[in-house]
Short mmCIF file of C-alpha atoms and ligand atoms in Angstrom, two decimals:
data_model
loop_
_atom_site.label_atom_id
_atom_site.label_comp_id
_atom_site.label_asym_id
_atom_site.label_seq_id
_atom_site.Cartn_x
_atom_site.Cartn_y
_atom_site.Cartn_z
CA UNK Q 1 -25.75 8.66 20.21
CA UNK Q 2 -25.01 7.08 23.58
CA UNK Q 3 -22.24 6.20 25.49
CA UNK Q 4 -20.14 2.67 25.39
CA UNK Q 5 -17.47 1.19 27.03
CA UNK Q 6 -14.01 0.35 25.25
CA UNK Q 7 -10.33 -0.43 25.79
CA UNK Q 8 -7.93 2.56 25.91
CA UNK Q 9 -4.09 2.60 25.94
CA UNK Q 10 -3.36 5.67 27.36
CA UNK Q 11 0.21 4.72 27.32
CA UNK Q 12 2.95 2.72 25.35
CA UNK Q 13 3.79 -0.18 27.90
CA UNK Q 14 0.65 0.66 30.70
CA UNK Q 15 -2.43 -1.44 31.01
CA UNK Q 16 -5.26 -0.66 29.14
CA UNK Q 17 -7.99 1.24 30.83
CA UNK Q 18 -12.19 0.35 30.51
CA UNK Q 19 -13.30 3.70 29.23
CA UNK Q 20 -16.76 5.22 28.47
CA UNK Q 21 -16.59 7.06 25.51
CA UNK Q 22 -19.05 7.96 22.92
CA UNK Q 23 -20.82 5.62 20.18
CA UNK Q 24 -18.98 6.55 17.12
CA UNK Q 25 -21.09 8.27 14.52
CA UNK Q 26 -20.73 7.03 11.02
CA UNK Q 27 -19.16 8.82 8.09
CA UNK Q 28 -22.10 9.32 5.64
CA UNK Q 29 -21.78 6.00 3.76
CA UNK Q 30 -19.80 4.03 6.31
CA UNK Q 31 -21.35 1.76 8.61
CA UNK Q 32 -22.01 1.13 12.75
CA UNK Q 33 -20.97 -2.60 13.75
CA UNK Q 34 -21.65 -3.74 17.09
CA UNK Q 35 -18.17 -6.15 18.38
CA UNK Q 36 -19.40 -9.08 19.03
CA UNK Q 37 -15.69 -10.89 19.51
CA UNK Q 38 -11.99 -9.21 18.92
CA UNK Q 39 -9.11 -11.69 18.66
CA UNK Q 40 -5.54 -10.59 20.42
CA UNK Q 41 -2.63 -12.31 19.80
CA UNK Q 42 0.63 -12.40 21.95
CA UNK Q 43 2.63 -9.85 19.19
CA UNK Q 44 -0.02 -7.38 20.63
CA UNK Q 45 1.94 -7.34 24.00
CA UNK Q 46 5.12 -6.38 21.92
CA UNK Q 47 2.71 -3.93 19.21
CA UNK Q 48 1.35 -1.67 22.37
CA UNK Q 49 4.44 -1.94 24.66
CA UNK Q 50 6.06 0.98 21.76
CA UNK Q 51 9.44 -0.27 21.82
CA UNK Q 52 9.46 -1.34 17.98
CA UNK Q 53 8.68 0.41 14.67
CA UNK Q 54 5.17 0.39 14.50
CA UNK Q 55 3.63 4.12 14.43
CA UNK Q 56 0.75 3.84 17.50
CA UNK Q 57 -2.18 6.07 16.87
CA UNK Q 58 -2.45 8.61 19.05
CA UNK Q 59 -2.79 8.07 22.61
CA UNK Q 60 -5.74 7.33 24.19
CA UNK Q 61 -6.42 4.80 21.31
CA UNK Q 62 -9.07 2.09 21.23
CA UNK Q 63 -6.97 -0.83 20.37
CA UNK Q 64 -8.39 -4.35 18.52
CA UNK Q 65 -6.88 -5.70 15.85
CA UNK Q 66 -9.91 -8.04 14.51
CA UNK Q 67 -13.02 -7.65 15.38
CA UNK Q 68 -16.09 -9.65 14.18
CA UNK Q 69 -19.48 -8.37 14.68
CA UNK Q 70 -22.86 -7.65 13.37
CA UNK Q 71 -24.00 -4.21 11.09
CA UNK Q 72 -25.74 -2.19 13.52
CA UNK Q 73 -26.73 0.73 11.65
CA UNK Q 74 -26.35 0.96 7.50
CA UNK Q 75 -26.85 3.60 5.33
CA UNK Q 76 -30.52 3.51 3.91
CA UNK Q 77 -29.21 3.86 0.16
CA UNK Q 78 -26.20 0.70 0.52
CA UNK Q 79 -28.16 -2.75 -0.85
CA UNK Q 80 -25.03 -4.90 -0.47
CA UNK Q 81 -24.48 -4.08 3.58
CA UNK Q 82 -27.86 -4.15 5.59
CA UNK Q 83 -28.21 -4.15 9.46
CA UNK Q 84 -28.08 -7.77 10.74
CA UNK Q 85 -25.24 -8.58 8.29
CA UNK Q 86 -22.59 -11.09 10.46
CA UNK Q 87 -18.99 -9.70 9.17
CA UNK Q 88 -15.07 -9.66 9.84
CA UNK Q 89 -13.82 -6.09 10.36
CA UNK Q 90 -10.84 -6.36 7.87
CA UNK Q 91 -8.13 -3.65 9.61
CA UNK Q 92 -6.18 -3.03 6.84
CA UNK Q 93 -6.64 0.69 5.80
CA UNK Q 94 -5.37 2.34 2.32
CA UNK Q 95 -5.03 5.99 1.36
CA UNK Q 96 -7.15 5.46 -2.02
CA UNK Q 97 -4.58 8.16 -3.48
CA UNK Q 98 -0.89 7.29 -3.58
CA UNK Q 99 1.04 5.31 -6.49
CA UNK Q 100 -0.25 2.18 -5.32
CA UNK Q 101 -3.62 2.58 -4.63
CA UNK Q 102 -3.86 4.71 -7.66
CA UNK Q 103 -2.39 1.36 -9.96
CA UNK Q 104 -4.72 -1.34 -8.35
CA UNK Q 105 -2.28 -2.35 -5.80
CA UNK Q 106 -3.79 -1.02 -1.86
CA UNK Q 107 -2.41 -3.75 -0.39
CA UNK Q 108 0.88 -2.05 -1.22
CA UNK Q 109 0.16 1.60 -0.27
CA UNK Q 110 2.71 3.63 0.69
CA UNK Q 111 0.45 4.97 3.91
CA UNK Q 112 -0.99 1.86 5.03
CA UNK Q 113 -2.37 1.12 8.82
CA UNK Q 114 -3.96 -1.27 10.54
CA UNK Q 115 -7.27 -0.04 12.50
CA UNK Q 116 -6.58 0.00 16.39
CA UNK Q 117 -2.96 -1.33 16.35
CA UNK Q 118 -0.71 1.00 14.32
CA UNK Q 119 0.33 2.59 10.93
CA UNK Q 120 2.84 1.08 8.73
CA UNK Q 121 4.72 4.53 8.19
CA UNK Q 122 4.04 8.02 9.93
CA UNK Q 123 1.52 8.93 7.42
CA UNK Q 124 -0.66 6.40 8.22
CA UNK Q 125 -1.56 8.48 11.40
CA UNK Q 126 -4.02 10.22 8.70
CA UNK Q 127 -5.85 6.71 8.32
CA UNK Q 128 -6.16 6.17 11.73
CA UNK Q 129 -7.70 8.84 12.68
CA UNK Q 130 -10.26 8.75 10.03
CA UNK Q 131 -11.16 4.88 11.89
CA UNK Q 132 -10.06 5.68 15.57
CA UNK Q 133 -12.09 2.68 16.88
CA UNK Q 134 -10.26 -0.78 17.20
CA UNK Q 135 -12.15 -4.27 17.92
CA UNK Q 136 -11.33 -3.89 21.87
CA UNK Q 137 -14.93 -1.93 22.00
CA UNK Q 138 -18.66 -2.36 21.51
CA UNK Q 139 -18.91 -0.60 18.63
CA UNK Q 140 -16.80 0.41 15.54
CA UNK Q 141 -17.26 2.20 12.28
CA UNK Q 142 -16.00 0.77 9.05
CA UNK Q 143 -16.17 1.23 5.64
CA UNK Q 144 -18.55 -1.09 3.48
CA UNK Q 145 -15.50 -1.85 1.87
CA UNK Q 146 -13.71 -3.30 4.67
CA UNK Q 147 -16.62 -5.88 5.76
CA UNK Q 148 -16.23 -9.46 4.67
CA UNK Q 149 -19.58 -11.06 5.10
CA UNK Q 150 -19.46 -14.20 7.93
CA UNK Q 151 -21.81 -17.37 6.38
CA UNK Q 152 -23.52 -18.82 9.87
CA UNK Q 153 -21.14 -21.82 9.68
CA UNK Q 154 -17.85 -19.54 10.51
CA UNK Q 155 -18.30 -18.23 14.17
CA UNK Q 156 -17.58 -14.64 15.46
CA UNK Q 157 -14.90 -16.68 17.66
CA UNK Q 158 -13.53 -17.91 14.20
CA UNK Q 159 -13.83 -14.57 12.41
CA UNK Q 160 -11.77 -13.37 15.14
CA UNK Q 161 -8.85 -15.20 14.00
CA UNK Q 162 -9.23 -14.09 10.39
CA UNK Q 163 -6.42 -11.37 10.26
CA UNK Q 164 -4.16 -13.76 10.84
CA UNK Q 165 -5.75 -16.70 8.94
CA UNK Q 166 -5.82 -14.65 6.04
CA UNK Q 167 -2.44 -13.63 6.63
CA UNK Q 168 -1.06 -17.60 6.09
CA UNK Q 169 -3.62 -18.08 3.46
CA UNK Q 170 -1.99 -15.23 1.09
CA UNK Q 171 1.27 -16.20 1.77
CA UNK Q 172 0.44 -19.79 0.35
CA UNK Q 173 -1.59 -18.58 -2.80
CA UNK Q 174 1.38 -15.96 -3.33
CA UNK Q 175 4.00 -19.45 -3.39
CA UNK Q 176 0.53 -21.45 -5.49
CA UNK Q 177 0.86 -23.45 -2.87
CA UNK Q 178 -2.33 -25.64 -3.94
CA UNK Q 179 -2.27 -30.21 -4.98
CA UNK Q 180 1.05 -31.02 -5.10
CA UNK Q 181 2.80 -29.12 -3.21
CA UNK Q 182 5.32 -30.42 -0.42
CA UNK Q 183 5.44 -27.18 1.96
CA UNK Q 184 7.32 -26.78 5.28
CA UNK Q 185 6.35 -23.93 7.73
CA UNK Q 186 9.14 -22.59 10.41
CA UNK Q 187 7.35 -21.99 13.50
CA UNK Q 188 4.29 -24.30 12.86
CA UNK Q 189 3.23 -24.40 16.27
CA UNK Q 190 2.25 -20.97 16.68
CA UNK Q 191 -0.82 -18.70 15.91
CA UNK Q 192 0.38 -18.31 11.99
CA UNK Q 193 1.55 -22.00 11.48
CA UNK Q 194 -1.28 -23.44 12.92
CA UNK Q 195 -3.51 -21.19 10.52
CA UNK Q 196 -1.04 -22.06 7.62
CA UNK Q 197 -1.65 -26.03 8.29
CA UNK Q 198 -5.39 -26.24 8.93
CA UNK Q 199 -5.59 -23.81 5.28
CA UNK Q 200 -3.12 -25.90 3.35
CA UNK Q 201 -4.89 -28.84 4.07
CA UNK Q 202 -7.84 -26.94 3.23
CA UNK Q 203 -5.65 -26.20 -0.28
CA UNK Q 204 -4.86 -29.87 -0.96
CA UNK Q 205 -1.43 -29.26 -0.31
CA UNK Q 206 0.19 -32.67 0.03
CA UNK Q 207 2.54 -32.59 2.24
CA UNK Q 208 3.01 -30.47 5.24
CA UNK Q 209 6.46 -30.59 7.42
CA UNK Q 210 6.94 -28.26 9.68
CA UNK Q 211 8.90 -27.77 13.25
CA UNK Q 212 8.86 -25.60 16.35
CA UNK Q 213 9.46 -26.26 19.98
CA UNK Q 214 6.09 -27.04 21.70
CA UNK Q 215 6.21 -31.12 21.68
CA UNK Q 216 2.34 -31.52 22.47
CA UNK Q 217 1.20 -28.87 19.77
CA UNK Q 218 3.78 -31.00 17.31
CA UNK Q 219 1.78 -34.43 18.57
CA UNK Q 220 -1.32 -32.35 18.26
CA UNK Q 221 -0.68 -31.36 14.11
CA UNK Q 222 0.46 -34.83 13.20
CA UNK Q 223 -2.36 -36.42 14.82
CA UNK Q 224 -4.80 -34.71 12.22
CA UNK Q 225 -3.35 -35.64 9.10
CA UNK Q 226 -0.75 -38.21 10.21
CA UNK Q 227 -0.10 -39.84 6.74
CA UNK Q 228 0.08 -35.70 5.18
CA UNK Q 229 1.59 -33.63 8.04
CA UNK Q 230 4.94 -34.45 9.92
CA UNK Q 231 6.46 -32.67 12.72
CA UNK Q 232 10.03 -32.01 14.24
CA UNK Q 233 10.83 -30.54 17.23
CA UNK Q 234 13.83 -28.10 16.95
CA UNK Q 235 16.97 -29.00 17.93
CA UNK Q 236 15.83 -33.04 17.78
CA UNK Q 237 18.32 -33.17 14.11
CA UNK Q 238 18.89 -31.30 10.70
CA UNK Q 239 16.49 -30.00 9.22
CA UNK Q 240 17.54 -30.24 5.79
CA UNK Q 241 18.20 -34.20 5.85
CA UNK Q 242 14.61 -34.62 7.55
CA UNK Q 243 13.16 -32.43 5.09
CA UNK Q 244 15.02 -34.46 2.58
CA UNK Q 245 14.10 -37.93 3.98
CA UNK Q 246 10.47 -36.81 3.27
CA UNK Q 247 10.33 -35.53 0.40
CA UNK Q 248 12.65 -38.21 -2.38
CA UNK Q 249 15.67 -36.24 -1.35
CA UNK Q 250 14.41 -32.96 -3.39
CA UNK Q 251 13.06 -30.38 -0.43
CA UNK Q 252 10.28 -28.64 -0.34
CA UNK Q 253 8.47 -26.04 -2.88
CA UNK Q 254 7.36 -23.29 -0.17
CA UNK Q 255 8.70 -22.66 3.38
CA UNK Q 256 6.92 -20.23 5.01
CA UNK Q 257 8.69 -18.58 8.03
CA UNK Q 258 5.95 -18.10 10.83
CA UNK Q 259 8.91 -17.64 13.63
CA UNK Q 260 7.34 -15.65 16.51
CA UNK Q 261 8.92 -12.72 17.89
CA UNK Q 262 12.03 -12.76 19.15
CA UNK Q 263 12.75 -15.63 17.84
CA UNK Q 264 16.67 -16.65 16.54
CA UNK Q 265 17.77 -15.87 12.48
CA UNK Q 266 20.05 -18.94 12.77
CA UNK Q 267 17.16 -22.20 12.46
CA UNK Q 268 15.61 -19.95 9.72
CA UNK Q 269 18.98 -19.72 7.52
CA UNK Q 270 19.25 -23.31 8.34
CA UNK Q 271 15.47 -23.94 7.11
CA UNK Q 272 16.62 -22.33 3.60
CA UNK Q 273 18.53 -25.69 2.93
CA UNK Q 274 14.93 -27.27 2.99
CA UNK Q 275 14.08 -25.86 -0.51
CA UNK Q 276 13.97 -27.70 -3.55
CA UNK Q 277 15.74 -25.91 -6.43
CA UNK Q 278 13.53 -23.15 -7.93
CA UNK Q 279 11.57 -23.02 -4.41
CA UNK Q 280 10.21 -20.08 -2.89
CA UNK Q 281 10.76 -19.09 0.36
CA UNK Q 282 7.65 -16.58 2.08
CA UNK Q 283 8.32 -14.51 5.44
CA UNK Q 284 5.19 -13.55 7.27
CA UNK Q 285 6.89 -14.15 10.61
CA UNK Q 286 8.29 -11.44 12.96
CA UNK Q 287 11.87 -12.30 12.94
CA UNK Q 288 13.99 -8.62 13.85
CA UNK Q 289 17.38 -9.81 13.10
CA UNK Q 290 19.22 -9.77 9.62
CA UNK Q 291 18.85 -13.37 8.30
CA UNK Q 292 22.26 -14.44 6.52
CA UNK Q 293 21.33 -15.76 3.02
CA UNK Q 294 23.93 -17.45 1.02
CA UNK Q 295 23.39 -15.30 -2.80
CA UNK Q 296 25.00 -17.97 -4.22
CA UNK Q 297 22.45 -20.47 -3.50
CA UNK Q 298 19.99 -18.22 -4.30
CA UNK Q 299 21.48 -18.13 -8.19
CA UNK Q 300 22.19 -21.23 -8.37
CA UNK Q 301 19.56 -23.01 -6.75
CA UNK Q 302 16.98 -20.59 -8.74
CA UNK Q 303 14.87 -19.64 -5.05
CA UNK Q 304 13.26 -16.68 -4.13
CA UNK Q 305 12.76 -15.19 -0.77
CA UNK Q 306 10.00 -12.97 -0.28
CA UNK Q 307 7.76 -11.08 1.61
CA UNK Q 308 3.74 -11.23 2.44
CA UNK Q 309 1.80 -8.63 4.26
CA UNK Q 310 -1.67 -9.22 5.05
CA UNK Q 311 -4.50 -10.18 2.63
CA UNK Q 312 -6.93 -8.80 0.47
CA UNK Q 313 -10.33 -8.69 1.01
CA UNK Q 314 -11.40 -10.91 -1.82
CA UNK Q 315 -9.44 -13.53 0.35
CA UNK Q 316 -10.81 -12.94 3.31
CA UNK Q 317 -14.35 -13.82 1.48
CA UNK Q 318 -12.60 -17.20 -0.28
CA UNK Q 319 -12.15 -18.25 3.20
CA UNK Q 320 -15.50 -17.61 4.52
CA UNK Q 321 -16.88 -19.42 1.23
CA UNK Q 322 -14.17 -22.60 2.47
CA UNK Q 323 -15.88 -22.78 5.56
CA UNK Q 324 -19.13 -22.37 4.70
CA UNK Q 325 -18.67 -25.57 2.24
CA UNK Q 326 -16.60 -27.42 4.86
CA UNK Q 327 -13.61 -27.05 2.89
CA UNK Q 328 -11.82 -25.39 5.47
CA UNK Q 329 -12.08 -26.98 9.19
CA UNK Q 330 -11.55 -24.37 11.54
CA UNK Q 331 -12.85 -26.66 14.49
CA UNK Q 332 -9.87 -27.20 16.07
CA UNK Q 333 -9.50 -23.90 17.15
CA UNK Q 334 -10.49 -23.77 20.59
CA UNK Q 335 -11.81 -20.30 22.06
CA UNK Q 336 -10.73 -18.57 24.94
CA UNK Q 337 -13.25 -15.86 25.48
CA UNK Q 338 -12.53 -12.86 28.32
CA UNK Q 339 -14.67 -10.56 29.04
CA UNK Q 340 -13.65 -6.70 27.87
CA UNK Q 341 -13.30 -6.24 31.71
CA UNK Q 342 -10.40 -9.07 31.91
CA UNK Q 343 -8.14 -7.59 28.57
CA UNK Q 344 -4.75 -6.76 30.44
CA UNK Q 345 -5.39 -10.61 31.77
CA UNK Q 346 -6.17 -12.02 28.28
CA UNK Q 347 -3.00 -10.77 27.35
CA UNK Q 348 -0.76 -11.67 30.09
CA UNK Q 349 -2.25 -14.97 29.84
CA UNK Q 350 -1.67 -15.13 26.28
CA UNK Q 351 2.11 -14.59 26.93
CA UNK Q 352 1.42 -18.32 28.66
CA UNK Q 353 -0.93 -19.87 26.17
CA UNK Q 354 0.14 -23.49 24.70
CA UNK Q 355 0.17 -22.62 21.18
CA UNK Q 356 -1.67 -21.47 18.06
CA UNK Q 357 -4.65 -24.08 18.61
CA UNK Q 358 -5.79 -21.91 21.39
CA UNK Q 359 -7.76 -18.73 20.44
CA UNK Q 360 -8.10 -16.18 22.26
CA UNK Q 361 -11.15 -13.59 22.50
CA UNK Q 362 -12.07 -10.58 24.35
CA UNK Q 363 -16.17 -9.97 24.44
CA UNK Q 364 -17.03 -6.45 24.56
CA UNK Q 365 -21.00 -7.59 25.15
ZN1 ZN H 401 -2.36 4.32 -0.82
#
């Protein structure tokens, strides 16, 4: 095989360096996929500066989260993958052998990692070397298992956003958020909450509140849906009695927390007022701090607080099928594409970036 170019972290916290490496060679029924787009996101900053408690693979590591490309080279025997197939790299890698994965549950296993960004626990080190190629390159190897096949109507720019699409979408089907429903997302403005509104409208939710702090990207949700999605910007009044005012004074079924990192424990506590009794409350954000629940409330009130992590592949697929059928508009996702050249500037522009409408791409091509 020949050579190609990709982007290596040598170090926790130093840019990324252009490296020619080799093409990967396939495991004997896993597949070549040329990159046509990788999304980043700004958590990546945080993810490959090794200050938190993700376990990096090992140094120098081809990093890329998603990555959507096209099959380059299949194995002759596969008839459900064939070269020319447009697909979304899914990242998320299970062991196939622990509890979990043994009862029908991977998206629980105990050794989980995410290709080209970092293992869940140590032992997913074993997973990532098995795929040592993230999406930041021009080619990658992946198990048929881990393709979700792209219709023509979602873009590789779109199925560059897909990890963290998918990541909002599970955390609505896991509250049935669906008709209905009166949801309110913390941190709407950002790359999850965006997601989460464009797929709940997608859901027929009926009502989508939300607030975070970018006043234009507020203007910007509210002007697609005005008489279904409302906006607040924090610290403009109480969130419960605004929830309340829109919703007959009940609350709302599902909050999702989307709150960015770094971001304060005190507005989501706060939000936790904005459930109606027997609502669920869903964290997919990246919020570090203990959050202060009242357990009380909790009993009384009947609510739930719970985690999501990720999304299976059969999801990724439903929301390939909602585009293709125009049930799901991902239009207003704009794309900012860099070159594989410009990645250290992608992402210190993306610490800059005006919210989760923007997109942003790296190009290995
Ligand atoms: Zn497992």
């Amino acid at each position: 095989m020949g050579k190609m170019r990709a982007a290596r972290l040598h170090e926790p916290g130093k840019p990324f360096q252009i490296d020619e490496i080799d093409i990967p060679e396939p495991r004997p029924q896993d597949v070549l996929v040329k990159v046509k787009m990788c999304g980043i996101i700004p958590n990546m900053n945080a993810i490959v500066s090794g200050k938190y408690w993700h376990h990096l693979p090992p140094m120098p590591a081809v990093i890329g989260l998603d990555a959507a490309g096209v099959v380059a080279r299949a194995p002759k025997a596969r008839l459900d993958v064939r070269e020319g197939d447009r697909v979304y790299v899914n990242p998320f890698l299970n062991c196939g052998q622990c509890y979990y994965c043994r009862s029908h549950t991977p998206m629980l296993c105990s050794d989980a990692a995410l290709r080209g960004y970092f293992g869940f626990t140590p032992r997913g080190a074993k997973l990532l070397e098995d795929y040592p190629i993230g999406g930041l390159s021009e080619y990658l190897t992946a198990s048929p298992q881990h393709l979700v096949k792209l219709p023509p109507e979602v873009s590789f720019e779109q199925g560059a956003r897909f990890g963290y699409l998918g990541t909002s979408f599970a955390a609505l089907r896991r509250a049935s958020a669906g008709a209905g429903s009166w949801i309110a997302i913390h941190g709407i403005t950002g790359t999850l909450g965006v997601g989460a509104v464009l797929l709940a409208m997608a859901m027929g939710v009926t009502r989508i509140l939300g607030w975070g702090r970018n006043r234009n990207v507020l203007t910007q949700l509210r002007t697609m849906a005005p008489n279904r999605i409302d906006t607040l910007a924090l610290g403009d009044g109480g969130l419960k009695e605004w929830v309340r005012e829109r919703t007959d004074g009940v609350g709302v079924d599902v909050l999702l927390d989307c709150t960015g990192r770094g971001g304060p424990a005190a507005p989501v506590a706060e939000a936790v007022d904005c459930l109606r009794r027997g609502g669920v409350m869903i964290n997919i954000g990246a919020l570090a701090e203990p959050l202060a629940l009242n357990p009380t409330q909790f009993m009384t009130g009947a609510l739930q607080y719970r985690g999501s992590n990720w999304f299976t592949n059969a999801e990724a697929a439903l929301m390939a099928d909602m585009v293709r059928v125009g049930a799901l508009d991902l239009s207003p996702l704009k794309p900012r594409a860099y070159p594989l050249e410009q990645v250290n500037q992608a992402l210190s522009d993306i610490k800059e970036r005006s919210g989760g409408f923007q997109n942003f791409v790296v190009t290995p091509e």
